[in-house]
């Protein structure tokens, strides 16, 4: 088996600016390119990426009753539809640029802090966003905002003050609290957090100080100076006994509530250095403490064992891949560009680069012998390609009638000579493409699933299209009909292992191979491999599976730091018992006998077949990622 090891694909994830947990425990990340990522923390599987819009960023994010609201670089507050990947609504605050947003504890109202000093209150009851009021005005930019309860709002401002307002008393300002001033520049109150119970809150500012305040009296209780630079993020444990702070100096500090019979005080416990650059956001749910920032990594640590507990870091995670392959071509799409390289021998060659003129970022790309299809959530663009040796000659296929009905798509796939698109509304269209026309052949009738598409796979003979949905439903579509195959709980990756066989990996580290035609469901291989090798389970737990493919009678599965295969030709010949050298009989696990793994390649962002006897492994070394200069921590010489 020939393996082409590629490190030329310049995939660079955007920096992390904000994050939050939803009420049901999903983790949502906002990035500097406008993308939103939704994660399931149970096994840390990446559920969906909402592409966002061009030239935008997610500076602030909050959740209310399962709804997601974001702000960033405009006067708008945007609510996102996680099913269609589109904005559900854009509300113009009619004030300055919005810097921060937060939802009240009841999930009925939002407060948005603006750069002109306004704090805008919006009602979100009934599924719509409506203006309610503007709180008593002041002139300083509102950098951070939090609700104490359903009435009182506090805002950290750019003049070194924290202000509180009463929403129910016509927005009257209740109090003003002052933090320490910097000698050289104005102090910015970057972050606020409310202790559960509503009797205290915490502030972090540009002098590196963390302060604890009494809500009732608006007085300072305790002050700490643990940071060497700006404190950009704060998070509080659910029981209110631990507070975490982070910022420009890269360290995460923990404060612990120490209680006695007469009083209770906060103590600075310890800190850890888990990031290589500024930490911009912290979020807590149950025992998960999740941080992110300029380093682009999502770092998951433990609230209860923060000092010396294990942690996970997701930097170039590609569970939802933006890298694609076709024959001897490797491609990458990100934001509004598409790059294609030719892989020949040991010399890769960039043969095409497409800049997509659209308001949204690219959602999906697929390639055939004659065309490249590029989709955003609101438009599909098809480009004819001609191999001219050193380059691919690329020409857009223009059809005025198609542009009028252009539906956009979450996924596009070539099925033989036809293009299949799955739209934001989960409709399935099949198009015929020529050099100067794009015509709609059929609209497949969907099965009415309440869950949205997670992955799409096409059979080798192009006779079947399978959709894996977020609830685990597997649906197979043929020429003009579709049917529900089965439900695989936690299913997140899949690949065809034959014209009528499909392998599905679930986040519980199990693999099922099923027939997509006929009445029988599980294949003989699947029946013989009910239990996965312990080594495979351990690897999938440490570095979640990013993808799988079938090549040379083997099912290949890979994560960021490992590549493994199951030999599907040796189904169960090794099962049973064999005699050891000592003469005793020992059991042999069939799955272990046909399983092999290597950790030679890392970090892997894509592995796929190039031909019947070769594959490509695309790596993205962390040291090759572009970085900004990090805060210089003091060095201690021993």
XYZ file of C-alpha atoms in Angstrom:
638
model
C 0.000 0.000 0.000
C 1.482 3.333 -1.100
C 0.916 6.198 1.338
C 1.314 9.783 0.149
C 2.140 11.889 3.181
C 1.068 15.504 2.549
C 1.815 18.567 4.646
C 1.128 21.257 2.073
C -2.594 21.748 2.757
C -2.632 25.065 4.610
C -5.723 24.518 6.737
C -5.830 27.162 9.476
C -8.748 27.213 11.921
C -9.959 30.665 12.928
C -9.268 32.016 16.395
C -11.870 31.482 19.126
C -13.505 34.657 20.420
C -16.512 33.472 22.429
C -18.332 30.390 23.679
C -21.196 29.211 25.850
C -23.095 26.121 26.917
C -26.767 25.710 26.051
C -29.328 24.628 28.641
C -29.181 21.051 27.353
C -25.371 20.919 27.614
C -24.237 21.520 24.039
C -21.071 23.594 23.686
C -21.174 26.425 21.131
C -18.001 28.160 19.888
C -17.823 31.458 18.021
C -14.809 32.080 15.781
C -13.232 35.128 14.164
C -14.386 34.148 10.643
C -18.058 34.181 11.663
C -18.369 30.412 12.106
C -20.329 28.765 14.884
C -19.438 25.242 15.995
C -21.763 23.056 18.048
C -20.218 20.235 20.097
C -21.631 17.362 22.147
C -19.424 17.163 25.270
C -20.470 13.598 26.103
C -17.759 12.227 23.775
C -16.630 15.640 22.472
C -18.031 15.051 19.029
C -18.370 17.967 16.633
C -22.056 18.071 15.667
C -22.340 20.912 13.175
C -20.536 23.949 11.784
C -22.675 26.947 10.876
C -20.589 28.717 8.233
C -21.557 32.279 9.052
C -21.138 35.264 6.759
C -18.123 36.813 5.094
C -16.099 39.486 6.884
C -17.846 38.842 10.198
C -16.808 37.586 13.603
C -18.572 36.216 16.672
C -17.438 38.554 19.454
C -20.171 37.582 21.894
C -22.540 34.674 22.298
C -25.276 33.582 24.693
C -27.961 30.916 24.927
C -31.550 31.172 26.129
C -33.913 28.206 26.188
C -31.887 26.399 23.502
C -31.738 29.474 21.247
C -28.368 30.911 20.188
C -27.722 34.670 19.925
C -24.503 36.279 18.705
C -23.019 39.755 18.221
C -19.924 40.941 16.432
C -18.760 44.122 14.728
C -22.216 45.572 13.949
C -25.353 46.959 15.548
C -27.135 43.624 15.035
C -28.051 40.842 17.424
C -28.406 37.631 15.397
C -30.395 34.551 16.355
C -29.258 31.398 14.553
C -31.294 28.464 13.308
C -29.190 25.376 14.066
C -31.307 23.299 11.671
C -31.050 25.443 8.532
C -27.615 26.992 9.352
C -29.083 30.392 8.548
C -29.818 33.459 10.676
C -33.286 33.117 12.137
C -33.495 36.846 12.739
C -31.287 39.938 12.711
C -32.337 42.591 15.193
C -30.884 46.092 14.798
C -30.363 47.670 18.212
C -30.402 51.160 16.656
C -27.555 52.136 18.964
C -23.796 51.779 18.663
C -21.826 48.696 17.652
C -22.772 45.848 20.004
C -19.858 44.537 22.070
C -21.538 42.058 24.397
C -24.814 40.248 24.983
C -26.368 38.179 27.768
C -29.703 36.488 28.506
C -31.567 36.819 31.783
C -31.984 33.739 34.039
C -35.573 33.172 32.881
C -34.552 33.225 29.225
C -37.122 35.905 28.341
C -34.929 38.954 27.690
C -31.547 39.944 26.277
C -29.280 42.800 27.282
C -26.813 44.163 24.715
C -23.958 46.516 25.573
C -22.907 49.014 22.874
C -19.885 51.169 22.170
C -21.887 54.410 22.549
C -22.682 53.502 26.166
C -26.198 52.215 25.487
C -27.587 49.081 27.105
C -30.491 47.791 24.996
C -33.081 45.436 26.510
C -34.886 43.091 24.089
C -37.746 40.693 24.679
C -37.299 37.239 23.131
C -40.591 35.737 24.263
C -42.782 34.069 21.671
C -39.838 33.151 19.470
C -39.254 36.722 18.216
C -36.819 39.478 19.186
C -38.480 42.794 20.048
C -37.221 46.090 21.444
C -38.223 46.794 25.035
C -36.110 49.669 26.379
C -32.755 51.410 26.636
C -31.371 51.740 30.147
C -30.258 55.049 31.613
C -27.543 56.343 29.330
C -23.894 56.932 30.068
C -21.060 57.762 27.691
C -18.546 54.966 28.131
C -18.367 51.830 25.948
C -19.959 48.767 27.578
C -17.342 45.986 27.323
C -19.141 43.235 29.259
C -22.656 42.674 30.548
C -24.452 40.262 32.881
C -27.852 39.824 34.472
C -27.851 39.493 38.267
C -31.503 38.414 38.187
C -34.472 39.172 35.934
C -34.380 42.825 36.997
C -30.813 43.976 37.664
C -28.185 44.290 34.901
C -24.502 45.060 35.472
C -22.126 46.344 32.818
C -18.338 46.652 32.766
C -17.287 49.834 30.986
C -14.245 51.293 29.274
C -13.827 54.072 31.868
C -12.874 51.688 34.679
C -16.366 51.573 36.157
C -19.014 48.906 36.704
C -22.583 50.158 36.541
C -25.820 48.499 37.596
C -29.316 49.249 36.313
C -32.856 48.276 37.263
C -34.783 47.152 34.202
C -38.170 47.351 35.908
C -37.593 50.885 37.217
C -37.484 52.429 33.751
C -33.826 51.537 33.398
C -32.679 53.648 36.353
C -28.978 53.421 37.190
C -28.647 51.955 40.665
C -24.938 52.231 41.409
C -21.478 52.867 40.006
C -18.434 50.916 41.170
C -14.870 51.882 40.323
C -11.942 49.517 39.704
C -8.281 50.491 40.091
C -6.900 52.914 37.533
C -3.900 52.244 35.336
C -1.183 54.909 35.396
C -0.699 55.001 31.633
C -4.115 54.255 30.119
C -7.780 53.897 30.963
C -8.850 50.706 32.691
C -11.188 48.414 30.733
C -13.556 46.062 32.561
C -13.343 43.172 30.095
C -15.321 40.486 31.902
C -18.029 39.898 34.487
C -19.479 36.777 36.096
C -22.306 36.309 38.590
C -21.975 33.902 41.535
C -25.034 31.561 41.722
C -27.473 32.970 44.260
C -27.029 36.528 43.021
C -25.392 37.976 46.139
C -21.923 38.464 44.613
C -20.338 39.021 41.237
C -16.780 39.022 39.891
C -14.987 41.411 37.545
C -11.801 41.140 35.501
C -10.069 44.185 34.074
C -7.128 45.385 31.998
C -4.853 45.795 35.047
C -4.907 42.018 35.606
C -7.049 42.264 38.732
C -9.925 39.988 39.715
C -12.385 41.606 42.114
C -15.314 40.211 44.086
C -18.254 42.558 44.712
C -21.351 42.573 46.921
C -24.507 43.000 44.853
C -26.733 44.467 47.565
C -24.347 47.167 48.769
C -22.334 47.591 45.512
C -19.116 47.455 47.514
C -15.812 45.682 46.960
C -15.370 42.521 49.028
C -11.981 41.200 47.889
C -9.368 41.996 45.270
C -6.646 39.824 43.720
C -3.842 40.597 41.257
C -2.996 37.154 39.871
C -2.595 38.114 36.208
C 0.241 39.954 34.522
C -2.068 41.434 31.856
C -5.742 41.889 30.910
C -8.336 39.482 32.335
C -10.544 38.636 29.337
C -12.719 35.784 30.638
C -14.356 34.570 33.842
C -16.384 31.457 34.680
C -18.106 30.233 37.842
C -18.808 26.631 38.860
C -22.437 25.585 39.178
C -22.211 25.310 42.973
C -20.678 28.786 43.274
C -17.561 27.644 45.143
C -14.980 28.040 42.355
C -14.180 30.916 40.014
C -11.793 30.700 37.064
C -10.132 33.638 35.318
C -7.994 33.847 32.168
C -6.668 36.386 29.729
C -3.699 37.766 27.848
C -1.032 36.136 30.047
C -2.274 32.672 28.918
C -2.747 31.288 32.442
C -6.023 30.052 33.931
C -6.329 30.866 37.650
C -8.665 29.243 40.157
C -10.253 30.933 43.176
C -11.945 28.820 45.845
C -14.533 29.843 48.424
C -13.215 29.037 51.908
C -16.027 28.925 54.461
C -15.828 29.061 58.229
C -18.448 29.267 60.957
C -18.366 33.057 61.036
C -17.576 34.073 57.469
C -16.534 33.000 54.031
C -13.643 34.301 51.953
C -12.273 33.722 48.474
C -8.748 32.354 48.182
C -6.471 32.256 45.147
C -5.771 28.531 44.853
C -3.472 27.910 41.875
C -3.079 28.303 38.123
C -2.270 26.248 35.020
C -0.716 27.113 31.676
C -2.794 25.240 29.075
C -2.643 27.722 26.183
C 0.168 29.112 24.046
C -1.552 32.461 23.501
C -4.323 34.738 24.807
C -7.348 33.015 26.358
C -10.503 34.782 25.179
C -13.303 32.663 26.612
C -14.163 30.317 29.482
C -17.338 28.246 29.910
C -18.458 25.727 32.545
C -21.075 22.981 32.447
C -21.197 20.233 35.076
C -17.523 19.316 35.611
C -16.250 20.567 32.240
C -14.171 23.726 32.113
C -13.686 24.675 28.465
C -11.373 27.443 27.287
C -10.343 28.876 23.938
C -8.619 31.817 22.349
C -6.008 33.060 19.906
C -4.289 29.655 19.838
C -7.417 28.332 18.030
C -7.603 25.347 20.387
C -10.556 24.139 22.411
C -9.117 22.969 25.743
C -11.285 20.775 27.983
C -10.242 20.377 31.624
C -11.951 19.417 34.880
C -13.478 21.831 37.374
C -12.989 19.450 40.302
C -9.469 18.339 39.309
C -8.192 21.474 37.640
C -4.766 21.507 39.303
C -3.447 18.162 38.103
C -6.287 16.519 36.193
C -6.093 15.391 32.577
C -7.143 17.722 29.777
C -7.931 17.475 26.070
C -6.916 19.941 23.379
C -8.665 20.155 19.996
C -6.651 22.317 17.599
C -6.981 20.981 14.043
C -9.968 18.746 14.702
C -11.629 17.702 11.427
C -14.595 15.608 12.519
C -16.487 17.840 10.117
C -13.963 18.014 7.314
C -13.317 20.897 4.926
C -10.717 18.830 3.066
C -11.776 16.734 0.063
C -10.096 14.295 -2.333
C -10.824 13.033 -5.825
C -8.527 10.589 -7.605
C -5.074 12.216 -7.407
C -6.418 15.626 -6.315
C -6.557 17.007 -2.779
C -8.658 20.077 -2.032
C -9.395 22.485 0.795
C -12.238 24.949 1.287
C -12.422 27.606 3.956
C -14.284 30.884 4.311
C -14.722 31.932 0.650
C -11.935 30.148 -1.179
C -11.289 26.684 -2.618
C -7.810 25.288 -3.340
C -6.988 22.138 -5.327
C -3.612 20.370 -5.428
C -2.462 17.525 -7.658
C -0.623 14.759 -5.793
C 1.936 13.111 -8.059
C 4.948 11.255 -6.740
C 6.479 13.450 -4.027
C 5.853 16.852 -5.621
C 2.433 18.400 -4.916
C 1.264 21.136 -7.243
C -1.398 23.801 -6.679
C -3.505 23.547 -9.841
C -6.527 25.710 -8.991
C -7.673 28.389 -6.572
C -11.242 29.674 -6.589
C -12.443 32.816 -4.810
C -16.208 32.576 -4.289
C -18.138 35.817 -4.602
C -20.859 35.333 -2.005
C -22.070 36.785 1.272
C -21.739 33.459 3.099
C -18.830 31.116 3.714
C -18.550 27.845 1.778
C -20.417 24.866 3.242
C -19.508 21.997 0.885
C -17.367 21.160 -2.165
C -17.290 18.064 -4.376
C -15.281 17.262 -7.498
C -15.757 15.068 -10.571
C -13.828 14.510 -13.794
C -15.363 17.568 -15.454
C -16.748 19.811 -12.707
C -16.257 21.277 -9.254
C -19.438 22.046 -7.306
C -19.190 24.676 -4.565
C -22.069 25.388 -2.177
C -22.887 28.101 0.306
C -26.041 27.935 2.361
C -27.815 30.245 -0.120
C -26.219 29.403 -3.488
C -24.650 26.586 -5.521
C -21.950 27.363 -8.055
C -20.671 24.847 -10.624
C -17.337 25.226 -12.417
C -16.229 23.290 -15.483
C -12.620 22.105 -15.300
C -10.172 21.100 -17.989
C -6.852 19.521 -17.086
C -4.226 21.631 -18.862
C -1.249 19.892 -17.265
C 0.305 22.445 -14.936
C -3.068 23.973 -14.070
C -6.783 23.236 -14.139
C -8.632 25.598 -16.443
C -11.729 26.649 -14.487
C -14.844 28.184 -16.046
C -18.095 28.958 -14.252
C -21.200 27.284 -15.655
C -23.710 30.106 -16.126
C -27.444 29.513 -16.355
C -29.815 32.439 -15.764
C -32.815 30.197 -15.079
C -30.890 28.215 -12.480
C -29.800 31.414 -10.707
C -33.456 32.298 -10.190
C -34.145 29.068 -8.297
C -30.654 28.489 -6.865
C -31.456 26.862 -3.509
C -28.048 26.787 -1.826
C -27.006 23.634 0.010
C -25.556 22.129 3.143
C -24.035 19.289 1.121
C -23.318 18.711 -2.569
C -22.272 15.333 -3.990
C -21.661 14.029 -7.492
C -23.699 10.895 -8.133
C -22.386 9.679 -11.456
C -22.923 12.575 -13.855
C -25.641 14.124 -11.666
C -25.246 16.635 -8.847
C -27.224 15.958 -5.672
C -27.787 18.849 -3.255
C -29.274 18.776 0.243
C -30.680 22.208 1.002
C -31.053 24.137 4.248
C -34.679 22.949 4.419
C -33.535 19.299 4.040
C -34.894 19.036 0.495
C -32.987 16.766 -1.903
C -32.463 17.962 -5.485
C -30.822 16.191 -8.417
C -29.360 18.375 -11.207
C -28.057 17.650 -14.694
C -25.019 19.696 -15.690
C -23.718 20.664 -19.130
C -21.165 23.253 -20.196
C -23.796 25.997 -20.352
C -26.788 24.793 -18.343
C -27.847 23.490 -14.941
C -31.262 21.847 -14.998
C -33.323 20.343 -12.205
C -34.090 16.675 -12.888
C -35.965 15.600 -9.799
C -36.784 16.610 -6.269
C -36.598 13.513 -4.117
C -39.321 13.173 -1.540
C -37.727 13.146 1.903
C -38.930 10.860 4.659
C -40.014 13.657 6.958
C -37.377 13.114 9.635
C -37.397 15.624 12.460
C -33.601 15.567 12.571
C -31.206 17.344 10.215
C -28.514 15.844 7.994
C -25.133 15.110 9.505
C -23.307 13.293 6.691
C -23.938 12.152 3.119
C -22.365 9.168 1.322
C -22.650 7.924 -2.274
C -22.256 4.251 -3.204
C -19.383 3.276 -5.544
C -21.815 2.414 -8.343
C -23.743 5.698 -7.782
C -26.989 3.811 -7.289
C -27.560 4.851 -3.662
C -27.294 8.035 -1.618
C -27.304 7.597 2.163
C -28.033 10.362 4.656
C -26.948 10.033 8.291
C -28.973 12.316 10.543
C -28.132 13.781 13.934
C -30.604 11.515 15.719
C -28.858 8.438 14.246
C -31.389 7.745 11.473
C -29.943 6.196 8.314
C -31.911 6.919 5.144
C -31.114 5.479 1.721
C -32.320 7.117 -1.504
C -32.329 5.562 -4.940
C -33.481 7.044 -8.254
C -36.924 8.255 -7.207
C -37.554 6.806 -3.773
C -36.146 6.585 -0.291
C -36.525 4.499 2.832
C -35.334 4.497 6.422
C -32.743 1.790 7.010
C -32.249 1.843 10.770
C -31.216 4.037 13.655
C -27.651 3.917 14.978
C -27.395 5.888 18.189
C -24.473 8.317 18.131
C -23.654 7.605 14.481
C -21.194 10.256 13.301
C -19.007 8.843 10.471
C -19.807 6.492 7.592
C -18.437 5.081 4.347
C -19.497 2.551 1.754
C -17.625 -0.754 1.884
C -19.279 -2.049 -1.284
C -22.089 -1.169 -3.670
C -24.675 -2.379 -1.155
C -22.807 -2.245 2.179
C -22.233 0.701 4.511
C -20.042 0.985 7.619
C -21.161 3.432 10.322
C -19.062 4.534 13.290
C -20.826 5.766 16.432
C -19.353 7.970 19.150
C -19.496 5.045 21.600
C -16.530 3.591 19.642
C -18.514 0.889 17.835
C -18.752 0.100 14.107
C -21.750 -1.429 12.364
C -21.753 -2.621 8.763
C -25.229 -2.750 7.225
C -26.804 -3.708 3.909
C -28.438 -0.754 2.144
C -30.520 -3.054 -0.065
C -32.606 -6.112 0.717
C -34.310 -7.165 3.935
C -31.227 -8.239 5.902
C -29.654 -5.430 7.948
C -26.370 -6.444 9.611
C -23.641 -8.026 7.502
C -21.723 -11.150 8.607
C -18.702 -8.939 9.426
C -20.793 -6.806 11.742
C -22.214 -9.867 13.509
C -18.692 -11.187 14.056
C -17.418 -7.853 15.443
C -19.903 -6.906 18.117
C -17.014 -5.914 20.399
C -14.283 -3.542 19.259
C -10.625 -4.021 20.248
C -9.720 -2.312 23.521
C -6.907 -0.437 21.792
C -9.338 1.048 19.276
C -11.783 2.101 21.996
C -8.988 3.811 23.912
C -7.745 5.686 20.846
C -11.233 6.842 19.871
C -11.792 8.127 23.412
C -8.540 10.123 23.484
C -8.761 11.499 19.911
C -12.291 11.281 18.416
C -12.699 9.626 15.020
C -12.444 12.167 12.183
C -13.311 9.936 9.246
C -13.276 6.503 7.638
C -12.931 5.006 4.160
C -12.706 1.615 2.442
C -9.635 0.505 0.496
C -8.014 -2.833 -0.349
C -10.616 -4.913 1.562
C -9.888 -2.869 4.686
C -11.987 -0.385 6.618
C -9.688 2.491 7.520
C -10.566 4.695 10.494
C -8.555 7.666 11.739
C -8.360 10.352 14.398
C -6.052 13.310 14.797
C -3.158 11.220 16.118
C -3.790 7.703 14.811
C -4.682 5.674 11.705
C -6.130 2.178 11.978
C -7.700 -0.477 9.778
C -9.958 -3.492 10.152
C -9.219 -6.261 7.662
C -12.724 -7.115 6.509
C -11.537 -10.082 4.451
C -10.464 -12.015 7.591
C -13.899 -11.939 9.095
C -13.807 -14.542 11.824
C -11.118 -17.040 11.000
C -9.121 -16.052 14.055
C -12.048 -16.408 16.461
C -12.244 -19.157 19.020
C -9.374 -20.670 21.001
C -5.777 -21.601 20.406
C -3.209 -23.492 22.441
C -0.446 -21.534 24.156
C 3.151 -22.711 24.590
C 2.287 -23.892 28.076
C -0.406 -26.162 26.638
C -3.403 -24.195 27.908
C -6.203 -22.918 25.692
C -6.617 -19.133 25.405
C -9.422 -17.176 23.727
C -8.661 -15.195 20.592
C -10.653 -12.023 19.778
C -11.469 -11.910 16.077
C -11.659 -8.125 16.042
C -8.163 -7.780 17.524
C -6.674 -10.282 15.099
C -7.867 -8.276 12.076
C -7.038 -4.876 13.542
C -3.911 -2.773 13.144
C -3.040 0.785 14.127
C -0.220 3.279 13.685
C 0.494 6.599 15.393
C 3.141 7.578 12.866
C 1.078 10.377 11.320
C -0.042 13.441 13.267
C -1.944 15.626 13.361
C -4.124 14.097 10.639
C -6.777 16.299 9.012
C -7.684 13.916 6.175
C -6.984 10.365 5.022
C -8.543 9.004 1.834
C -7.871 6.665 -1.105
C -6.141 8.033 -4.204
C -6.304 4.831 -6.255
C -6.935 1.122 -5.791
C -3.467 0.704 -4.258
C -2.634 4.069 -2.683
C -3.921 6.533 -0.126
C -3.158 10.069 0.973
C -2.652 11.162 4.570
C -2.905 14.931 4.988
C -1.177 16.325 8.068
C -1.129 19.842 9.485
C 1.802 20.211 11.934
C 0.876 22.582 14.732
C 4.144 24.493 14.379
C 3.192 25.385 10.804
C 0.048 27.238 11.909
C 0.456 31.021 11.720
C 0.680 32.584 15.174
C 0.734 35.996 16.753
C 3.270 36.964 19.358
C 2.201 35.690 22.758
C 2.560 37.452 26.095
C 6.067 36.854 27.429
C 5.844 35.112 30.778
C 8.735 35.646 33.203
C 11.384 32.946 33.016
C 12.824 31.351 36.098
C 16.376 30.059 35.812
C 17.307 27.109 37.991
